[in-house]
GROMACS .gro file of C-alpha atoms in nm:
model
  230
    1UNK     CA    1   4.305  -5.520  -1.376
    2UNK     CA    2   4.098  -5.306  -1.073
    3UNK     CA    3   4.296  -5.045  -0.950
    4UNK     CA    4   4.161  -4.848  -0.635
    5UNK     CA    5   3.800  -5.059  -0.550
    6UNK     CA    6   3.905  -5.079  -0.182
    7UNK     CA    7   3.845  -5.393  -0.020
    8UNK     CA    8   3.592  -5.688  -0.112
    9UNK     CA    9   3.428  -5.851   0.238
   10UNK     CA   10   3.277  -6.226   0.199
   11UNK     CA   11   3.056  -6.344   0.413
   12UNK     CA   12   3.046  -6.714   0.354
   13UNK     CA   13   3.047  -6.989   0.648
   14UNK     CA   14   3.147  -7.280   0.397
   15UNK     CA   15   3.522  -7.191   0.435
   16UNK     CA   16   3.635  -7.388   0.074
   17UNK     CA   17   3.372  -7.131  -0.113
   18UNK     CA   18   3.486  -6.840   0.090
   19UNK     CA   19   3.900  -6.936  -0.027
   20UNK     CA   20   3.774  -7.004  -0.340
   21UNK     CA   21   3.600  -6.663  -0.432
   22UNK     CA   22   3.917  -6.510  -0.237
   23UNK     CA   23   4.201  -6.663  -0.467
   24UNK     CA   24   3.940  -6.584  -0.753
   25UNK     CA   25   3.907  -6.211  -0.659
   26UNK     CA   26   4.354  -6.163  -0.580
   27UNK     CA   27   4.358  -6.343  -0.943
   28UNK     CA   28   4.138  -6.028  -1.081
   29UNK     CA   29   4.350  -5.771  -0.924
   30UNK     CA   30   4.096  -5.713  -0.607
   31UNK     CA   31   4.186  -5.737  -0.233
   32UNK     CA   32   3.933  -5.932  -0.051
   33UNK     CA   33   3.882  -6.063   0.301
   34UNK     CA   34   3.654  -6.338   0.475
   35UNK     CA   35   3.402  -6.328   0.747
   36UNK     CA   36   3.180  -6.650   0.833
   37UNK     CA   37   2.992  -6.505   1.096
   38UNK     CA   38   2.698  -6.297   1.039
   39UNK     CA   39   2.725  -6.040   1.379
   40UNK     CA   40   3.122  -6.042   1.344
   41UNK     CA   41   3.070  -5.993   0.972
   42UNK     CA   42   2.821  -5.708   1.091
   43UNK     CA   43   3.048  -5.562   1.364
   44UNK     CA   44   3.379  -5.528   1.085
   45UNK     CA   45   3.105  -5.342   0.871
   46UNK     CA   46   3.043  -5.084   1.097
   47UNK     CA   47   3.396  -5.056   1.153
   48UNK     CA   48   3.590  -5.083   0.862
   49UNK     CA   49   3.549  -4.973   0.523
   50UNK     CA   50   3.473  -5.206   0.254
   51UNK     CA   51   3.401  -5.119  -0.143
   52UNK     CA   52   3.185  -5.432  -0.183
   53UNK     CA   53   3.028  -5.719   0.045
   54UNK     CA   54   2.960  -6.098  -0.070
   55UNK     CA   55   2.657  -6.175   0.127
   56UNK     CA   56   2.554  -6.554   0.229
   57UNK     CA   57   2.196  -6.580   0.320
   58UNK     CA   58   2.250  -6.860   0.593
   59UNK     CA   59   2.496  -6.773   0.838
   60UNK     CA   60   2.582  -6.803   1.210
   61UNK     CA   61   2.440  -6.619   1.472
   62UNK     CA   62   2.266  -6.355   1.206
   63UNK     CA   63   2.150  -6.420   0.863
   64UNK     CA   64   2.250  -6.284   0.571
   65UNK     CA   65   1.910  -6.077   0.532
   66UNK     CA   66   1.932  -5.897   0.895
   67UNK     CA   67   2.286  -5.810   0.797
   68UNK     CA   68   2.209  -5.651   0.516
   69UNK     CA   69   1.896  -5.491   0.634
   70UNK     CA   70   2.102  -5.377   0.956
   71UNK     CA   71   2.397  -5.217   0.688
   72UNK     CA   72   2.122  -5.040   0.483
   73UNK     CA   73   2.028  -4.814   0.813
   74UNK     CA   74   2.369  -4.672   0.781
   75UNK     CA   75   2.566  -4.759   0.423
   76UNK     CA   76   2.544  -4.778   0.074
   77UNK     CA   77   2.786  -5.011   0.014
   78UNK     CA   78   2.687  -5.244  -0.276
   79UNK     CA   79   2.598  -5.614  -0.159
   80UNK     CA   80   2.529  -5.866  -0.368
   81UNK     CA   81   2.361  -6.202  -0.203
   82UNK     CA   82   2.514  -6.502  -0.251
   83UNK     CA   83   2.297  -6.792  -0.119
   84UNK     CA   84   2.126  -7.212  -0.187
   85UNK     CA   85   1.830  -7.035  -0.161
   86UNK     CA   86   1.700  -6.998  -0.502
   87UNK     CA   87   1.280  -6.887  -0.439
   88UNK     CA   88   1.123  -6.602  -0.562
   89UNK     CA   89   1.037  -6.499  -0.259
   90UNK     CA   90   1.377  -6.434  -0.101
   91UNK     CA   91   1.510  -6.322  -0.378
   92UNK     CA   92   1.251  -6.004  -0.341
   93UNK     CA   93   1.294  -6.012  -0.005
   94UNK     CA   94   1.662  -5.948  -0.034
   95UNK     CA   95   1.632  -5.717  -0.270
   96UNK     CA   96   1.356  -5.531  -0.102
   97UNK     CA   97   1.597  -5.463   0.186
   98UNK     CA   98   1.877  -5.346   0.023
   99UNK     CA   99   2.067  -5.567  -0.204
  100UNK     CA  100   2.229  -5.476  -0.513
  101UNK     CA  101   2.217  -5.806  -0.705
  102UNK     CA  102   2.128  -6.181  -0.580
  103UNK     CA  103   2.349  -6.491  -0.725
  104UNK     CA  104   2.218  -6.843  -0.662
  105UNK     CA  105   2.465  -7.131  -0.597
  106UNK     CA  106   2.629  -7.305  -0.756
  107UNK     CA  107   2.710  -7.001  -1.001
  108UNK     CA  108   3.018  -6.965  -1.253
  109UNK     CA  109   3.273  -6.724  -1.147
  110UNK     CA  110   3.300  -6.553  -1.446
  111UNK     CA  111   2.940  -6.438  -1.374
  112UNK     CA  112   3.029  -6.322  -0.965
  113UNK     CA  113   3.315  -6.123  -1.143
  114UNK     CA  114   3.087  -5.930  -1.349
  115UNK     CA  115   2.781  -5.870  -1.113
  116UNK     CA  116   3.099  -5.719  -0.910
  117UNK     CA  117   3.170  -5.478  -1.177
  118UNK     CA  118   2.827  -5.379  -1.302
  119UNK     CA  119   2.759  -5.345  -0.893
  120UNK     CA  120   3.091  -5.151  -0.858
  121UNK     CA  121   3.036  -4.932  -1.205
  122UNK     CA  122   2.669  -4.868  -1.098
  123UNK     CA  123   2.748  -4.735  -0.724
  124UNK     CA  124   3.033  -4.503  -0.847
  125UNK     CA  125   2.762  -4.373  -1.136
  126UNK     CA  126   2.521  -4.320  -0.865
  127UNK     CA  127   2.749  -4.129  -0.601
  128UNK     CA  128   2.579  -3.800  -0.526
  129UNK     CA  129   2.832  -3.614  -0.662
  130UNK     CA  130   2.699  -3.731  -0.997
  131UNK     CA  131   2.340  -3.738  -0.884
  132UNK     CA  132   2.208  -3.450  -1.104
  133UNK     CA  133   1.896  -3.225  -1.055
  134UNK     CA  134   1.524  -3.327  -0.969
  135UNK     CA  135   1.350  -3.489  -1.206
  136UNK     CA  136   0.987  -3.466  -1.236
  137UNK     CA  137   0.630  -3.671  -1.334
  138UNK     CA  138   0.345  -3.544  -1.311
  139UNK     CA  139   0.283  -3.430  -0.940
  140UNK     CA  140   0.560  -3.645  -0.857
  141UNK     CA  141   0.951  -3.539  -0.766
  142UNK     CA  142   1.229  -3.760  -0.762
  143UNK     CA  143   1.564  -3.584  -0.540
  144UNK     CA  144   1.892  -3.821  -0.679
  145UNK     CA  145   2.118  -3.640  -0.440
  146UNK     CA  146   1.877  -3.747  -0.145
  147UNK     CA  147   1.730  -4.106  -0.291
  148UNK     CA  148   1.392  -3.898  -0.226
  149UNK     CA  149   1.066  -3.930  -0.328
  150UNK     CA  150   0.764  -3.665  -0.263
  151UNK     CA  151   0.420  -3.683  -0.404
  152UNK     CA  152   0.205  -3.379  -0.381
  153UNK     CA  153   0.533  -3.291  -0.138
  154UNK     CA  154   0.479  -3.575   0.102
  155UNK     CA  155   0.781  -3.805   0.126
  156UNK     CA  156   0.666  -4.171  -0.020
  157UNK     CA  157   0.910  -4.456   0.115
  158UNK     CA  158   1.024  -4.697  -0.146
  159UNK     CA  159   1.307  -4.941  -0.106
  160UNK     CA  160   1.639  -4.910  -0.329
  161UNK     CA  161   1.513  -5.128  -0.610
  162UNK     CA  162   1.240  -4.975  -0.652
  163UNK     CA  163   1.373  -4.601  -0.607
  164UNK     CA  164   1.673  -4.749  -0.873
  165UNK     CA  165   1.373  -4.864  -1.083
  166UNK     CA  166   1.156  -4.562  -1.056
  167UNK     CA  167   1.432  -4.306  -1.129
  168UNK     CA  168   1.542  -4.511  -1.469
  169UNK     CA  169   1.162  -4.502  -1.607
  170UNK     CA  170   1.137  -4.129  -1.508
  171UNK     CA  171   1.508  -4.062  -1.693
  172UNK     CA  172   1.341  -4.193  -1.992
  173UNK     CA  173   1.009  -4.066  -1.957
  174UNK     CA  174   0.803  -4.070  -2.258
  175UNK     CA  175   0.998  -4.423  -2.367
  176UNK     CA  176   0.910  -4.725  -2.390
  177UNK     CA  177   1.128  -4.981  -2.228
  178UNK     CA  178   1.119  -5.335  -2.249
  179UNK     CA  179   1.176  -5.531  -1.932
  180UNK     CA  180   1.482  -5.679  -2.055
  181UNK     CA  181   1.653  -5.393  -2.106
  182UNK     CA  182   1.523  -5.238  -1.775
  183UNK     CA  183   1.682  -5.564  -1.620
  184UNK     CA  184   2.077  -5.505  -1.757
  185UNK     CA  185   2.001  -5.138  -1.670
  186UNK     CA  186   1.835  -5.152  -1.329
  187UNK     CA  187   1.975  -5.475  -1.177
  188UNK     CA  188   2.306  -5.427  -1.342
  189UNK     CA  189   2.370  -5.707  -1.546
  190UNK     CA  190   2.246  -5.930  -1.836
  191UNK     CA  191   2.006  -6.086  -1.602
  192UNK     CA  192   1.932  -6.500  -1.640
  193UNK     CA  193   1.641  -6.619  -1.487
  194UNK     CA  194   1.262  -6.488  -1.376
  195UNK     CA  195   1.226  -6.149  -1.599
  196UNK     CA  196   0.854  -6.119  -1.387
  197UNK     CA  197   1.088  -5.996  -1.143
  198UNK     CA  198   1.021  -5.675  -1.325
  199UNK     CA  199   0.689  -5.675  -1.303
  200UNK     CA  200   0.680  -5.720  -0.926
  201UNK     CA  201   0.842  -5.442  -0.869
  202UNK     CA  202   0.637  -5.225  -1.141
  203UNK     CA  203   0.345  -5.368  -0.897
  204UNK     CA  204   0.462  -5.259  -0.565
  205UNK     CA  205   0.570  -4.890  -0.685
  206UNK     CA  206   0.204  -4.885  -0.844
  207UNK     CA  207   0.108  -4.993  -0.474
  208UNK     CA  208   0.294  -4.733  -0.305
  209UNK     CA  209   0.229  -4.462  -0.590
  210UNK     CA  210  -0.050  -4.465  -0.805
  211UNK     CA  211  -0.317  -4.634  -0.572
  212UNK     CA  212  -0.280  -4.380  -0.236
  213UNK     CA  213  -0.234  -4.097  -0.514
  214UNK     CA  214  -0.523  -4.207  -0.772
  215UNK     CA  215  -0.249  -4.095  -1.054
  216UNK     CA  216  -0.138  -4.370  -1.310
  217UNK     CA  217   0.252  -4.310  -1.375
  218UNK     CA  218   0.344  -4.631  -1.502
  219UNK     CA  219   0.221  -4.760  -1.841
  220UNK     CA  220   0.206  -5.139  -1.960
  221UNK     CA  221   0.259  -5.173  -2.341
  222UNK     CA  222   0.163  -5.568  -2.382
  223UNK     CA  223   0.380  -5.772  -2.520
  224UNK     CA  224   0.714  -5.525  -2.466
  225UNK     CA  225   0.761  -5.338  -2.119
  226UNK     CA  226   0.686  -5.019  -1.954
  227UNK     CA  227   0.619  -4.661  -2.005
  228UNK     CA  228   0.606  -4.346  -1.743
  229UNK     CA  229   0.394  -4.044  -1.907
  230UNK     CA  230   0.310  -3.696  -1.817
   0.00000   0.00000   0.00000
């Protein structure tokens, strides 16, 4: 059972899914404590310390996606969405500001629980005590113990998928990856669903890197994945 993951916050206004992922959580050894308002939920952020946060999309007083965004200014705390909402669209969009994983209801529990442990495994791997050296492409550098990224030396600002995305492709440089396995690696978990989701985000760090730079750094092999060369 979880020994020493701190505290789990939920941020659900349906109270019977709130108890429910509560009594599910104390069954799996974790400690875990409800919020269903988004600015209180925001205010016992800034305040307390929490390992994890359960994030509803559609919430009193502020939604799920300005909390997040507004805990992303300051934290690193891993947040995984929990929402009805089940488009494309806000799916990137919560991603693109800062969340770790998004789970569409209704969802099985058995899946939450282990989003909450790739989320948990992948933010301890990550701390910047394990962060590692620079790594390099091209006339790019990548900083792990800063989430940096300089071209040419000027600082390029990506959001955490896409640094998380970038900074797996460069760790394997020279390999080709195929997008599923860049999914369970990337996003954490065996991931069921949209696998373009992939190849959004290949197209906005191509956006953000290759374009303003006139470098290509990312490589489609048809038919498989990706590919970062030298």
């Amino acid at each position: 059972m979880p020994t020493d993951n701190g505290t789990i916050l939920i941020v659900e206004d349906e109270w019977k899914i709130a108890r429910f992922i509560q009594m599910e959580l104390a069954h799996e050894g974790y400690t875990a404590v409800i919020e269903t308002n988004g600015r209180r939920a925001l205010d016992r952020i800034m305040q307390e310390s929490f390992s994890l946060i359960l994030l509803d999309v559609m919430l009193p007083d502020l939604d799920g996606l300005e909390v997040c965004r507004r805990v992303r200014e300051l934290s690193g705390t891993p947040i995984i969405m929990l929402t009805a909402k089940d488009d494309l669209d806000t799916k990137v969009q919560g991603l693109d500001i800062g969340a770790d994983d998004y789970l569409t209801k209704p969802f099985a529990i058995q899946e939450l629980l282990a989003r909450i442990r790739a989320a948990l495994r992948k933010h301890k791997a990550g701390s910047p005590d394990g962060a590692g050296p620079e790594l390099s492409l091209k006339n790019l550098v990548l900083l792990p113990d800063r989430f940096e990224v300089l071209v040419d030396g000027k600082p390029v600002e990506l959001t955490k998928k896409e640094y998380d995305l970038l900074e797996y492709l460069i760790r394997n440089k020279h390999v080709v990856l195929a997008r599923e396995q860049i999914l369970r690696t990337v996003w954490g978990y065996d991931y069921i669903g949209d696998s373009n989701v992939v190849d959004v985000y290949v197209r906005y760090l191509r956006s953000k890197l290759d374009e303003p730079f006139g470098q290509k750094y990312i490589h489609t092999i048809r038919g498989v994945g990706y590919v970062v060369k030298d």
